[in-house]
Coordinates of C-alpha atoms and ligand atoms in Angstrom, one line a residue:
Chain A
X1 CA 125.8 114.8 92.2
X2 CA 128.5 113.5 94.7
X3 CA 131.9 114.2 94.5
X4 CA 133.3 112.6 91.3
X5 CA 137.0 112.7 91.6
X6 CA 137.8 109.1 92.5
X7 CA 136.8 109.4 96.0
X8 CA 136.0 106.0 98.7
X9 CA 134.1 108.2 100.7
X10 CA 131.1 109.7 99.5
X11 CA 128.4 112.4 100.7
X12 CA 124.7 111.5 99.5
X13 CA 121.4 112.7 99.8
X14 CA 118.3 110.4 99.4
X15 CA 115.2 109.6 100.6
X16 CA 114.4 107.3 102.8
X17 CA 110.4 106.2 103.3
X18 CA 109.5 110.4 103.1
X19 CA 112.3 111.1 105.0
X20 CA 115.4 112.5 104.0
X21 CA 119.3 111.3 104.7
X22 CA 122.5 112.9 104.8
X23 CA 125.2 111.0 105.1
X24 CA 128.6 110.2 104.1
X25 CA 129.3 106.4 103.4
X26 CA 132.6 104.3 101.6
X27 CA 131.8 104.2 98.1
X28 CA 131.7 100.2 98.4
X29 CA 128.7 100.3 100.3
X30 CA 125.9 98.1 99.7
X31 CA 122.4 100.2 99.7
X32 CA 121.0 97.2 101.7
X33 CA 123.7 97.9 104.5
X34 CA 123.0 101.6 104.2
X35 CA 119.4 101.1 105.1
X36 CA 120.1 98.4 107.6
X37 CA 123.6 100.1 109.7
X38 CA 123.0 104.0 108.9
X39 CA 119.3 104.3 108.7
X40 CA 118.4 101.4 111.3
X41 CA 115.7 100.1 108.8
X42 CA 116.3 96.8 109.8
X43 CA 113.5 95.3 108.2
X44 CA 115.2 95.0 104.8
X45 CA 117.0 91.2 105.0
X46 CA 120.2 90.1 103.3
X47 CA 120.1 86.5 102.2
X48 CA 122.4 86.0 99.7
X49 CA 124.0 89.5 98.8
X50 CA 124.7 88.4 95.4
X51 CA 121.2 88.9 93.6
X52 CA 119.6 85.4 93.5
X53 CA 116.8 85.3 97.0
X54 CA 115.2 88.8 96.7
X55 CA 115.0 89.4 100.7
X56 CA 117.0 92.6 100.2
X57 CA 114.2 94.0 97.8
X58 CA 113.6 97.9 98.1
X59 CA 112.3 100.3 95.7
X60 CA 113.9 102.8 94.0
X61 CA 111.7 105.5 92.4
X62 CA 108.7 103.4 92.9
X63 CA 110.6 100.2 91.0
X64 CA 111.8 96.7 92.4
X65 CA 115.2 96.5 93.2
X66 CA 118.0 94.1 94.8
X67 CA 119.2 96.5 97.6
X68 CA 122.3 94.3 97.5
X69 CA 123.6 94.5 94.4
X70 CA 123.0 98.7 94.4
X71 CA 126.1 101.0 96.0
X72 CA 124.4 103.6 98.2
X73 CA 125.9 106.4 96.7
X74 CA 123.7 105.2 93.6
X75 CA 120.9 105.8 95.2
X76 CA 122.1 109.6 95.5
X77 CA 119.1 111.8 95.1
X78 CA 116.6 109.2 94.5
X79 CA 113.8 108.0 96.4
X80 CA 113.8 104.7 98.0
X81 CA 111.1 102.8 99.8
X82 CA 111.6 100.1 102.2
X83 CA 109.0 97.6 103.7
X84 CA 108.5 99.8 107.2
X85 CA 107.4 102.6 104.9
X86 CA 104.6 100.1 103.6
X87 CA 102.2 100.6 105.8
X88 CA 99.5 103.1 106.0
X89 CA 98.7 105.9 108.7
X90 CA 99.6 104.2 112.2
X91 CA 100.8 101.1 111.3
X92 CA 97.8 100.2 109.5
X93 CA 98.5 97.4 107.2
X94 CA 98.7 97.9 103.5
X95 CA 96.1 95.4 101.7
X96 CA 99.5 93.3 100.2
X97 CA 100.5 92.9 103.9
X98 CA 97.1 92.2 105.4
X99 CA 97.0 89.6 102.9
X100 CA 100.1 87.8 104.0
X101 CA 98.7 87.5 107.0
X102 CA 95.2 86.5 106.2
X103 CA 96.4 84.0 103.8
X104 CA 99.6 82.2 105.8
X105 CA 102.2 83.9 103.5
X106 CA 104.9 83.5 106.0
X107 CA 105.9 81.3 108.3
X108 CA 109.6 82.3 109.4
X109 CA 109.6 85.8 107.9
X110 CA 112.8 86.1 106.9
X111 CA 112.0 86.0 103.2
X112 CA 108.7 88.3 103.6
X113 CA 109.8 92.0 103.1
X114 CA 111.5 91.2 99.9
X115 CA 107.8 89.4 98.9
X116 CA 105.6 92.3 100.3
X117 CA 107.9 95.0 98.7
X118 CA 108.1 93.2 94.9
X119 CA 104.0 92.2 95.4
X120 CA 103.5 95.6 96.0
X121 CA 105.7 97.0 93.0
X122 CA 104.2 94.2 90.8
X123 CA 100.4 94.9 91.7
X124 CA 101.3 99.1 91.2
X125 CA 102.2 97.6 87.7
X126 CA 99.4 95.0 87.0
X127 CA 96.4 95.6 89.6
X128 CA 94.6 92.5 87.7
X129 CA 97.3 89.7 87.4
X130 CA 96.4 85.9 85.6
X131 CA 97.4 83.3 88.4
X132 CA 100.5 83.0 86.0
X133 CA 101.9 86.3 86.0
X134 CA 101.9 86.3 89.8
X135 CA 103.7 83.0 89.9
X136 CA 106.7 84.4 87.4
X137 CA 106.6 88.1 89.0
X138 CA 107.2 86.0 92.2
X139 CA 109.5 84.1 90.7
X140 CA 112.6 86.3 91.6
X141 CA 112.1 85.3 95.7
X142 CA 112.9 82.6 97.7
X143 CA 111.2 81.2 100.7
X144 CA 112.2 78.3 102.6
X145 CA 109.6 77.5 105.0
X146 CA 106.3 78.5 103.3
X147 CA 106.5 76.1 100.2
X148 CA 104.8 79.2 97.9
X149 CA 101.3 78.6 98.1
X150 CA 99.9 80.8 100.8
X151 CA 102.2 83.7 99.2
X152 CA 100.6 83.3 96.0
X153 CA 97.3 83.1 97.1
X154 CA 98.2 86.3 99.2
X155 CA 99.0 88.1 96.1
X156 CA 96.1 86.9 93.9
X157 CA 93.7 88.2 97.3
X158 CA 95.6 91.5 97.8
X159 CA 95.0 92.1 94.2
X160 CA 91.5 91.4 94.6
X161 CA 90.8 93.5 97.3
X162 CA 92.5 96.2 96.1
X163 CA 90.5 95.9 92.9
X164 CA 87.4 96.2 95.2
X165 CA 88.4 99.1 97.2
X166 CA 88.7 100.9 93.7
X167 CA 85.2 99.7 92.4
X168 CA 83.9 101.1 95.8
X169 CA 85.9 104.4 95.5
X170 CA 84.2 104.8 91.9
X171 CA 80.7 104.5 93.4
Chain B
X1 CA 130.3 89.2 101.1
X2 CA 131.3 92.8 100.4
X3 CA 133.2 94.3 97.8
X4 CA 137.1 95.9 98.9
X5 CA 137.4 99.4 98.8
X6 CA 137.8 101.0 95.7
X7 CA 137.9 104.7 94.6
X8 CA 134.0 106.0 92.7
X9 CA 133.9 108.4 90.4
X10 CA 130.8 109.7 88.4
X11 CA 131.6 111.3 85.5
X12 CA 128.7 114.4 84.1
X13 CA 129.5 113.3 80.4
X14 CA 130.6 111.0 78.0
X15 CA 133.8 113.1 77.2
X16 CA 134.7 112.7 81.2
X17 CA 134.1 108.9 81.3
X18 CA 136.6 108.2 78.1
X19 CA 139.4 110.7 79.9
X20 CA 138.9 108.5 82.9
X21 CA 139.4 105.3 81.0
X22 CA 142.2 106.5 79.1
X23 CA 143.8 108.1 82.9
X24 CA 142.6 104.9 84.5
X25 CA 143.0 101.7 82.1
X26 CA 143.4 98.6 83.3
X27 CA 142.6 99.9 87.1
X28 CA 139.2 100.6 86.5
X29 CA 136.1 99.2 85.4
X30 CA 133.0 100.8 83.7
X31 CA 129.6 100.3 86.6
X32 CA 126.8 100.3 84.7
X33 CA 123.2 98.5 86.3
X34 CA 125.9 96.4 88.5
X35 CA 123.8 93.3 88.0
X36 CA 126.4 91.5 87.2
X37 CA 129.5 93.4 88.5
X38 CA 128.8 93.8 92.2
X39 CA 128.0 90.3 92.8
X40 CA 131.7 89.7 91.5
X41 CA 133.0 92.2 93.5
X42 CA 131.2 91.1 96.4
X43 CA 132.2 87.4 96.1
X44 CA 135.7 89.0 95.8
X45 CA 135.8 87.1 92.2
X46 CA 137.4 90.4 91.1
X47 CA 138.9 93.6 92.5
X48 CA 139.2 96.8 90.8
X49 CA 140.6 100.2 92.5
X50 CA 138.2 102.3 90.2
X51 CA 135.0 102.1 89.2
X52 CA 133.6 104.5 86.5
X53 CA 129.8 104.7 87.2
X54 CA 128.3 105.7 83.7
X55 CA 124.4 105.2 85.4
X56 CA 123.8 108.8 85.3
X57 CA 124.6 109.5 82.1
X58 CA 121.4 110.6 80.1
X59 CA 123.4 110.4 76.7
X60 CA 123.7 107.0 76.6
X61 CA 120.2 106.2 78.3
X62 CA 117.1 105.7 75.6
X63 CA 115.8 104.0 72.6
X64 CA 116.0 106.1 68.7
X65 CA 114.1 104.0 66.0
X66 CA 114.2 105.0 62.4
X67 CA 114.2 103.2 59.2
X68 CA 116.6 101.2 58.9
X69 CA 117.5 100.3 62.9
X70 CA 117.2 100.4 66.4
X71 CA 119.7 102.1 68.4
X72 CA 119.5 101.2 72.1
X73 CA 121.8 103.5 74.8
X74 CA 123.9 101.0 76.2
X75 CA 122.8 102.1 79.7
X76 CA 119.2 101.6 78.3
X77 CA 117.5 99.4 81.4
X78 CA 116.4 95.9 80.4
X79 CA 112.7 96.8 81.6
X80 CA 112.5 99.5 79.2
X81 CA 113.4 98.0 76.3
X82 CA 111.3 95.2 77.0
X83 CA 108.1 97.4 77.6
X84 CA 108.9 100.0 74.6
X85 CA 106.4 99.4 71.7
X86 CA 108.4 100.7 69.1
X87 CA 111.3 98.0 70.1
X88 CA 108.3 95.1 70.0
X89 CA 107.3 96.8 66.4
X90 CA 110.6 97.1 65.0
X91 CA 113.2 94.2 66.5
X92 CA 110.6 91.8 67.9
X93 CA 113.4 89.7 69.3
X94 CA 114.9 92.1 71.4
X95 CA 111.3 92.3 73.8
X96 CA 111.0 88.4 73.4
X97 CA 114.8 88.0 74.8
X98 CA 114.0 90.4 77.9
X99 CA 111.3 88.9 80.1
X100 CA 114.2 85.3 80.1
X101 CA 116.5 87.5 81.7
X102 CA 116.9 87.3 85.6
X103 CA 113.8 88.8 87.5
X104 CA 112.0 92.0 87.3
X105 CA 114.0 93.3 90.0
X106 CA 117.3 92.4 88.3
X107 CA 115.6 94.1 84.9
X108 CA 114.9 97.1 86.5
X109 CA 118.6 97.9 86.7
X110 CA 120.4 95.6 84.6
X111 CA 121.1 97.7 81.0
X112 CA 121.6 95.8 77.8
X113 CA 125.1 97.3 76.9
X114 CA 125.8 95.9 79.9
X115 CA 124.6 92.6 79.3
X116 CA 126.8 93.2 75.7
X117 CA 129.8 94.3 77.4
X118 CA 129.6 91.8 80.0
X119 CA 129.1 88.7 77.4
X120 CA 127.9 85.8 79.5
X121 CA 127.7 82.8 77.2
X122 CA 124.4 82.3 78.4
X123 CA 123.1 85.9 78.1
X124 CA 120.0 86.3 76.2
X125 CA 121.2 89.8 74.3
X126 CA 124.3 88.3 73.3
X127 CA 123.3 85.9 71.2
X128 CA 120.2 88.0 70.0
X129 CA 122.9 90.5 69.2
X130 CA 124.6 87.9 67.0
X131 CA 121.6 86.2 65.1
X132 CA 120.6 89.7 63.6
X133 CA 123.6 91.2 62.9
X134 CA 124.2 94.1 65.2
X135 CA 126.9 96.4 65.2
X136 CA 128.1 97.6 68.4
X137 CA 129.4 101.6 68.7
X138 CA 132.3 101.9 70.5
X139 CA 134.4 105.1 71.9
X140 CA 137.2 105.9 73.7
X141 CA 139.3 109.4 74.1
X142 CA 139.4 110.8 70.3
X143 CA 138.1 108.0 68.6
X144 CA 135.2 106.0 67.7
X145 CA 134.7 102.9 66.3
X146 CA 132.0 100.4 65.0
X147 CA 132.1 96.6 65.5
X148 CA 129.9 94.2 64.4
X149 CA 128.3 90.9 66.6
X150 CA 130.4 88.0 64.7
X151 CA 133.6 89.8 66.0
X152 CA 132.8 91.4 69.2
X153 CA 132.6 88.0 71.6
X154 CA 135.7 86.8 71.5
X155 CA 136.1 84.2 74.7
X156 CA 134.5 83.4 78.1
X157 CA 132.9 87.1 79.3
X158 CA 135.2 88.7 77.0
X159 CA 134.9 91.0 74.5
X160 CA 136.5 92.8 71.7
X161 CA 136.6 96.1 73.8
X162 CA 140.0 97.6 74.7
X163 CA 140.1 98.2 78.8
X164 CA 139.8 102.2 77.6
X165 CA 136.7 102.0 75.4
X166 CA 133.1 102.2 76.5
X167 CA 130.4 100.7 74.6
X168 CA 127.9 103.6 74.2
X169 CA 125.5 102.3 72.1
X170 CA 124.1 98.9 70.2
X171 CA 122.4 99.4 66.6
X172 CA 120.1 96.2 65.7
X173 CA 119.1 96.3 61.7
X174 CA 115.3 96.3 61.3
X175 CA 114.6 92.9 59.0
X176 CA 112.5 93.7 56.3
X177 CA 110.3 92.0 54.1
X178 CA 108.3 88.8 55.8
X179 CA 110.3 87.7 59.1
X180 CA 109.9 85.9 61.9
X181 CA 111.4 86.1 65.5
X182 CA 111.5 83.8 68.2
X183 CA 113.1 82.9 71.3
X184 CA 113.2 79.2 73.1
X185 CA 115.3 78.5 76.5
X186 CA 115.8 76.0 78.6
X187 CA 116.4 76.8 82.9
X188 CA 115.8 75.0 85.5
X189 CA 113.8 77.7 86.8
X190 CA 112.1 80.7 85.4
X191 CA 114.9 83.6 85.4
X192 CA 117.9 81.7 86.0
X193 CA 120.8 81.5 83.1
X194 CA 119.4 78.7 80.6
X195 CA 120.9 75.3 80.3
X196 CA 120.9 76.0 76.8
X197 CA 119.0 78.3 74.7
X198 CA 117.9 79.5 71.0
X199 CA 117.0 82.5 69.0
X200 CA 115.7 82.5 65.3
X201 CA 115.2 85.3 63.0
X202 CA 114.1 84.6 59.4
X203 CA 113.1 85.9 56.1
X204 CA 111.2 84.6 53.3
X205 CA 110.2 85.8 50.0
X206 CA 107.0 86.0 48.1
X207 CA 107.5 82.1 47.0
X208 CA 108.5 80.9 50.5
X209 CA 112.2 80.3 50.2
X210 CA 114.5 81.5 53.1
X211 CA 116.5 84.7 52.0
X212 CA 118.1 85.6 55.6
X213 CA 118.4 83.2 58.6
X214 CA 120.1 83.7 61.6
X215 CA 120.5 81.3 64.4
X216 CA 121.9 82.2 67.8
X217 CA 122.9 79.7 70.6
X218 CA 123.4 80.6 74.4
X219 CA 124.9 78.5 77.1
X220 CA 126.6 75.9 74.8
X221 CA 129.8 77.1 74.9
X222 CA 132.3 79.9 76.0
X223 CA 130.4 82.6 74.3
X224 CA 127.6 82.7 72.3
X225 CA 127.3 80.8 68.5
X226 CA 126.3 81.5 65.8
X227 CA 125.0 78.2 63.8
X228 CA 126.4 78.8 60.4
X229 CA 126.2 76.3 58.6
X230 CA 122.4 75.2 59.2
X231 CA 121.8 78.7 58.5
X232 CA 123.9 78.1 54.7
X233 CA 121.7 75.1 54.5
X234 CA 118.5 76.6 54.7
X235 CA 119.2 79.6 52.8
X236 CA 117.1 79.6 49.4
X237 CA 114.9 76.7 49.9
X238 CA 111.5 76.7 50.6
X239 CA 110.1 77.2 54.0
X240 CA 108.0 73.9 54.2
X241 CA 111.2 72.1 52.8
X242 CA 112.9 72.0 55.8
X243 CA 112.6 69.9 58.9
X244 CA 113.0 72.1 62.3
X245 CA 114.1 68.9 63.5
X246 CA 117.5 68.6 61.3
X247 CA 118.1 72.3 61.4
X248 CA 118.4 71.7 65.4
X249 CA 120.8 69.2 65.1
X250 CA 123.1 70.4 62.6
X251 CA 123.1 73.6 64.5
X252 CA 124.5 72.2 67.2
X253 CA 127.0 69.2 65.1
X254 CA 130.5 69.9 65.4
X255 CA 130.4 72.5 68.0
X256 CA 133.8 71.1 70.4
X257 CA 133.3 73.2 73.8
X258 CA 130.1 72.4 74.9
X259 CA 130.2 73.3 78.7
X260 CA 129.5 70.4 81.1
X261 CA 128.7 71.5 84.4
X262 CA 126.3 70.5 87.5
X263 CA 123.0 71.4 85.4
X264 CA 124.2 68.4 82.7
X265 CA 126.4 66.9 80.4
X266 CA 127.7 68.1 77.4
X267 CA 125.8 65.4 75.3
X268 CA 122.4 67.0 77.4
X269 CA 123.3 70.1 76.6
X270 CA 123.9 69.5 72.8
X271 CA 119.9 67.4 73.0
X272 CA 118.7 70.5 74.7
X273 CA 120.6 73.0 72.4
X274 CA 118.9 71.4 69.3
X275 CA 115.5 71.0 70.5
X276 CA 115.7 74.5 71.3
X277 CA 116.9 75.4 67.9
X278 CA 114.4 73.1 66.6
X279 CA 110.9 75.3 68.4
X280 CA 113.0 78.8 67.8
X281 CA 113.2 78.2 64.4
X282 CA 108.9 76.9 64.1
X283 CA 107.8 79.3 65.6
X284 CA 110.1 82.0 63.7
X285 CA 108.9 80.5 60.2
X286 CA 105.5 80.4 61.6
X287 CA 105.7 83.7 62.2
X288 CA 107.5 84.6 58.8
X289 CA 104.9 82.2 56.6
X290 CA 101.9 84.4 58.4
X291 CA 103.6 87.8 57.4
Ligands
FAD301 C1 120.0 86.7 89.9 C2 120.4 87.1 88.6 C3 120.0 86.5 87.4 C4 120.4 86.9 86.2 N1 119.9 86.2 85.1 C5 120.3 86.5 83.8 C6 119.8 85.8 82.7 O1 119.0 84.9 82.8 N2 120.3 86.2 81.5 C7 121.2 87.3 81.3 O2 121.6 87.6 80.2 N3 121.6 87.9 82.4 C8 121.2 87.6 83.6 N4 121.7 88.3 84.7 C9 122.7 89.3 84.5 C10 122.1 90.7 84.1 O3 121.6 90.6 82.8 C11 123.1 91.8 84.1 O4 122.3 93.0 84.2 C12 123.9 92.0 82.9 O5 124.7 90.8 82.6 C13 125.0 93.1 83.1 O6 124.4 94.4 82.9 P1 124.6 95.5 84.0 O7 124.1 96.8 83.4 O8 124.1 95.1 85.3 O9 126.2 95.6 84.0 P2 127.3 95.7 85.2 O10 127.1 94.6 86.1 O11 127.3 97.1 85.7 O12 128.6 95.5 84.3 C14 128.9 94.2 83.7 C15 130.2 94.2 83.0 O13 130.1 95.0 81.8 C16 131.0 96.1 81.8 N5 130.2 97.2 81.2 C17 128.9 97.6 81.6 N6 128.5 98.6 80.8 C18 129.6 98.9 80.0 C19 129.7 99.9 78.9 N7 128.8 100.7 78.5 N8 130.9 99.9 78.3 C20 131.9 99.0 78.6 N9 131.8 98.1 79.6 C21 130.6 98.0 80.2 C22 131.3 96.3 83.3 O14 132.6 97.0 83.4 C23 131.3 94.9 83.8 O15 132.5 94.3 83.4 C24 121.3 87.9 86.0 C25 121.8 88.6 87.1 C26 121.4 88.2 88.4 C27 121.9 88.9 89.6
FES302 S1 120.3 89.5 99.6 FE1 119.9 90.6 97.8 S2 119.1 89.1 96.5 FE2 119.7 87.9 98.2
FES303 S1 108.8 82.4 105.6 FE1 110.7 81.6 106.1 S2 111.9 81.9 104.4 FE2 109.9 82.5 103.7

């Protein structure tokens, strides 16, 4: 555990898309800023920083998270996953980010690693989602360019391939 | 948009949390998912020179079921109790409530005492806390106290906690017998705060007459309601004797501080209210009649 004694400077340890950080950051750091200033993972956007777009989306232990509205030194000991550790062996797109780009889920980008990173924590959850549950696990993001449908349909065809991949594993 | 410095400390038990408070008082506040808290710190809305991060704390994290209740950890997360089958068997309200609050992402961390201590108006747990009666356990340095829903919201996000008490855990009552549940909100959009919202839990005996009701209102005014009297009015007559329609409106007659803000009036918010109450409470006796 860190230091507990009322301290605005704090040592952590976490991990970081496999790899591990030591560091030592003011308590009032935002994980979103950690990620972006200390670990360069730039890819992880700040929209709003009070909860409400979902650009700053990470996970934490495998879950969905607002990287904004987390201190780092919560994130002490656990491990987090940004979208640049998405992707498979080099650089080779994962099938929710392949279907982003098949299907015209972005147009600016700025909203898109907060969608790719809670589409992928939502299919890990529900590999076979109604057209409904994707639209309220969505729900939590905002995009201002794309007007929604092509990241829907994204979603609905990432879970279908990776649905496919899995019936061809089984064979 | 960040939040001033301030001094973290994360306590290894219970014990060293309530000797913090007590040290601390008024210059700290308790961190618990943060859902709620960082965004006000980071708005600068508030400023605190401590914060007491009760996260880790595996004493007040999980969900005990027996007979007679439901005892959620106030640092329980909202995703858990909302995915825990023993919570959707025993206090169905409680996993109806959860999926209207925020986003998954904001469920993963948020935790319901937090949500309690925090007291929006237009919280969901609040107000579910309310309409079935749930006590709240409370502790601070040497002592330990019980407080039940109808006096723990006492204003606008505040609460009948004492700036050196910590909420550890929430005890909902298991309703026996034939009951019904439900939950109906209005938002503007899936997962935001609700205009104006409802939740209904009811009881009926062998011949149909109502023997416990409880109706809880969010968003309607500076804390959550409790509709009293349309819950006196209903109590011992028969289910198919009363109209859901007039139980919605005299749940929301007389109430003086409904909020009027940019999502509508306080006449809208009143229509809303009792439609709301009005679908809660079929659904609930639906529910209850089919038990
Ligand atoms: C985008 C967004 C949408 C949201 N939508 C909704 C919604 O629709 N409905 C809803 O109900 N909520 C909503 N929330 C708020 C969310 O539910 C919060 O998680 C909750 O209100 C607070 O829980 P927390 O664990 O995050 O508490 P924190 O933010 O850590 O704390 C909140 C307050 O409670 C106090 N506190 C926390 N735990 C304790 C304790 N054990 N003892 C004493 N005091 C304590 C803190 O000191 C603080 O004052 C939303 C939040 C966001 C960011
Ligand atoms: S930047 Fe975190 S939710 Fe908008
Ligand atoms: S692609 Fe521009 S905000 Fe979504």
């Amino acid at each position: 555990m860190p230091e507990t004694s009322g301290v605005t400077a704090v040592t952590i340890e976490c991990s970081v898309n496999g790899t591990s950080y030591r560091a030592t950051v003011e308590a009032r750091l935002t994980l979103a800023d950690f990620l972006r200033e200390r670990c360069g993972l730039t890819g992880t956007h700040l929209g709003c920083e009070h909860g409400v777009c979902g650009a700053c989306t990470v996970l934490v232990g495998g879950r969905a998270v607002r990287s904004c509205l987390m201190f780092a030194v919560q994130a002490q000991g656990r491990e987090v996953t940004t979208v640049e550790g998405l992707a498979g062996p080099g650089g080779a797109l994962s099938a929710v980010q392949e279907a982003f780009r098949s299907e015209h889920g972005l147009q600016c980008g700025f909203c898109t690693p907060g969608f790719v990173v809670a589409a992928t924590a939502f299919l890990a959850d529900n590999p076979d989602p109604s057209e409904a549950e994707i639209r309220e696990a969505m729900s939590g993001n905002l995009c201002r360019c794309t007007g929604y449908q092509g990241i829907l349909r994204a979603v609905a065809v990432a879970a279908h391939a990776t649905a496919s991949a899995g019936r061809e594993e089984l064979k | 948009m960040k939040p001033a410095v301030f001094a973290y400390h994360a306590p290894a038990s219970v014990e060293e949390a309530l000797d913090l408070l007590r040290e601390l008082g008024d210059d700290a506040k308790v961190l618990a998912g943060g859902q709620s808290l960082v965004p006000m710190l980071s708005m600068r809305l508030s400023v605190f020179p401590h914060l007491i991060d009760v996260g880790n704390l595996g004493e007040l994290d999980g969900i005990r079921i027996d007979e007679e209740r439901v005892t959620v950890g106030a640092i329980t997360c909202d995703s858990l109790v909302e995915r825990d089958a023993g919570v959707a068997d025993a206090a169905p309200l409680l996993s109806r409530v959860t999926p209207y609050i925020g986003h998954l992402a904001i469920r993963n961390r948020g935790t319901l005492g937090g949500s309690i201590a925090h007291a929006d108006p237009a919280g969901e747990y609040p107000a579910a806390a309310l309409a079935l009666d749930a006590e709240m356990v409370v502790r601070s340095a040497g002592s330990q106290r019980r407080v039940g829903a109808s006096e723990f919201f006492t204003g606008l996000w505040s609460t009948a906690l004492n700036p050196e008490e910590l909420l550890v855990e929430v005890d909902f009552p298991r309703w026996k017998g034939r009951s019904g549940f439900a939950v109906a909100e209005h938002a503007r959009r899936h997962g935001d705060f609700a205009i104006a919202g409802a939740v209904v839990g009811v009881t009926l005996d062998a011949d149909d007459r109502i023997v416990r009701a409880g109706i809880g209102l969010f968003g309607m005014a500076s804390t959550p309601l409790r509709a009293s009297t349309a819950e006196a009015d209903v109590i011992g007559r028969t289910y198919t004797d009363c109209d859901s329609e007039q139980i919605g409106h005299l749940s929301v007659e007389g109430l003086d501080d409904v909020v009027a803000d940019t999502s509508g009036s306080a006449q809208y918010r009143r229509q809303v209210g009792a439609a709301m109450v009005a679908r809660a409470w079929s659904e609930a006796v639906n529910e209850a009649s089919n038990a």
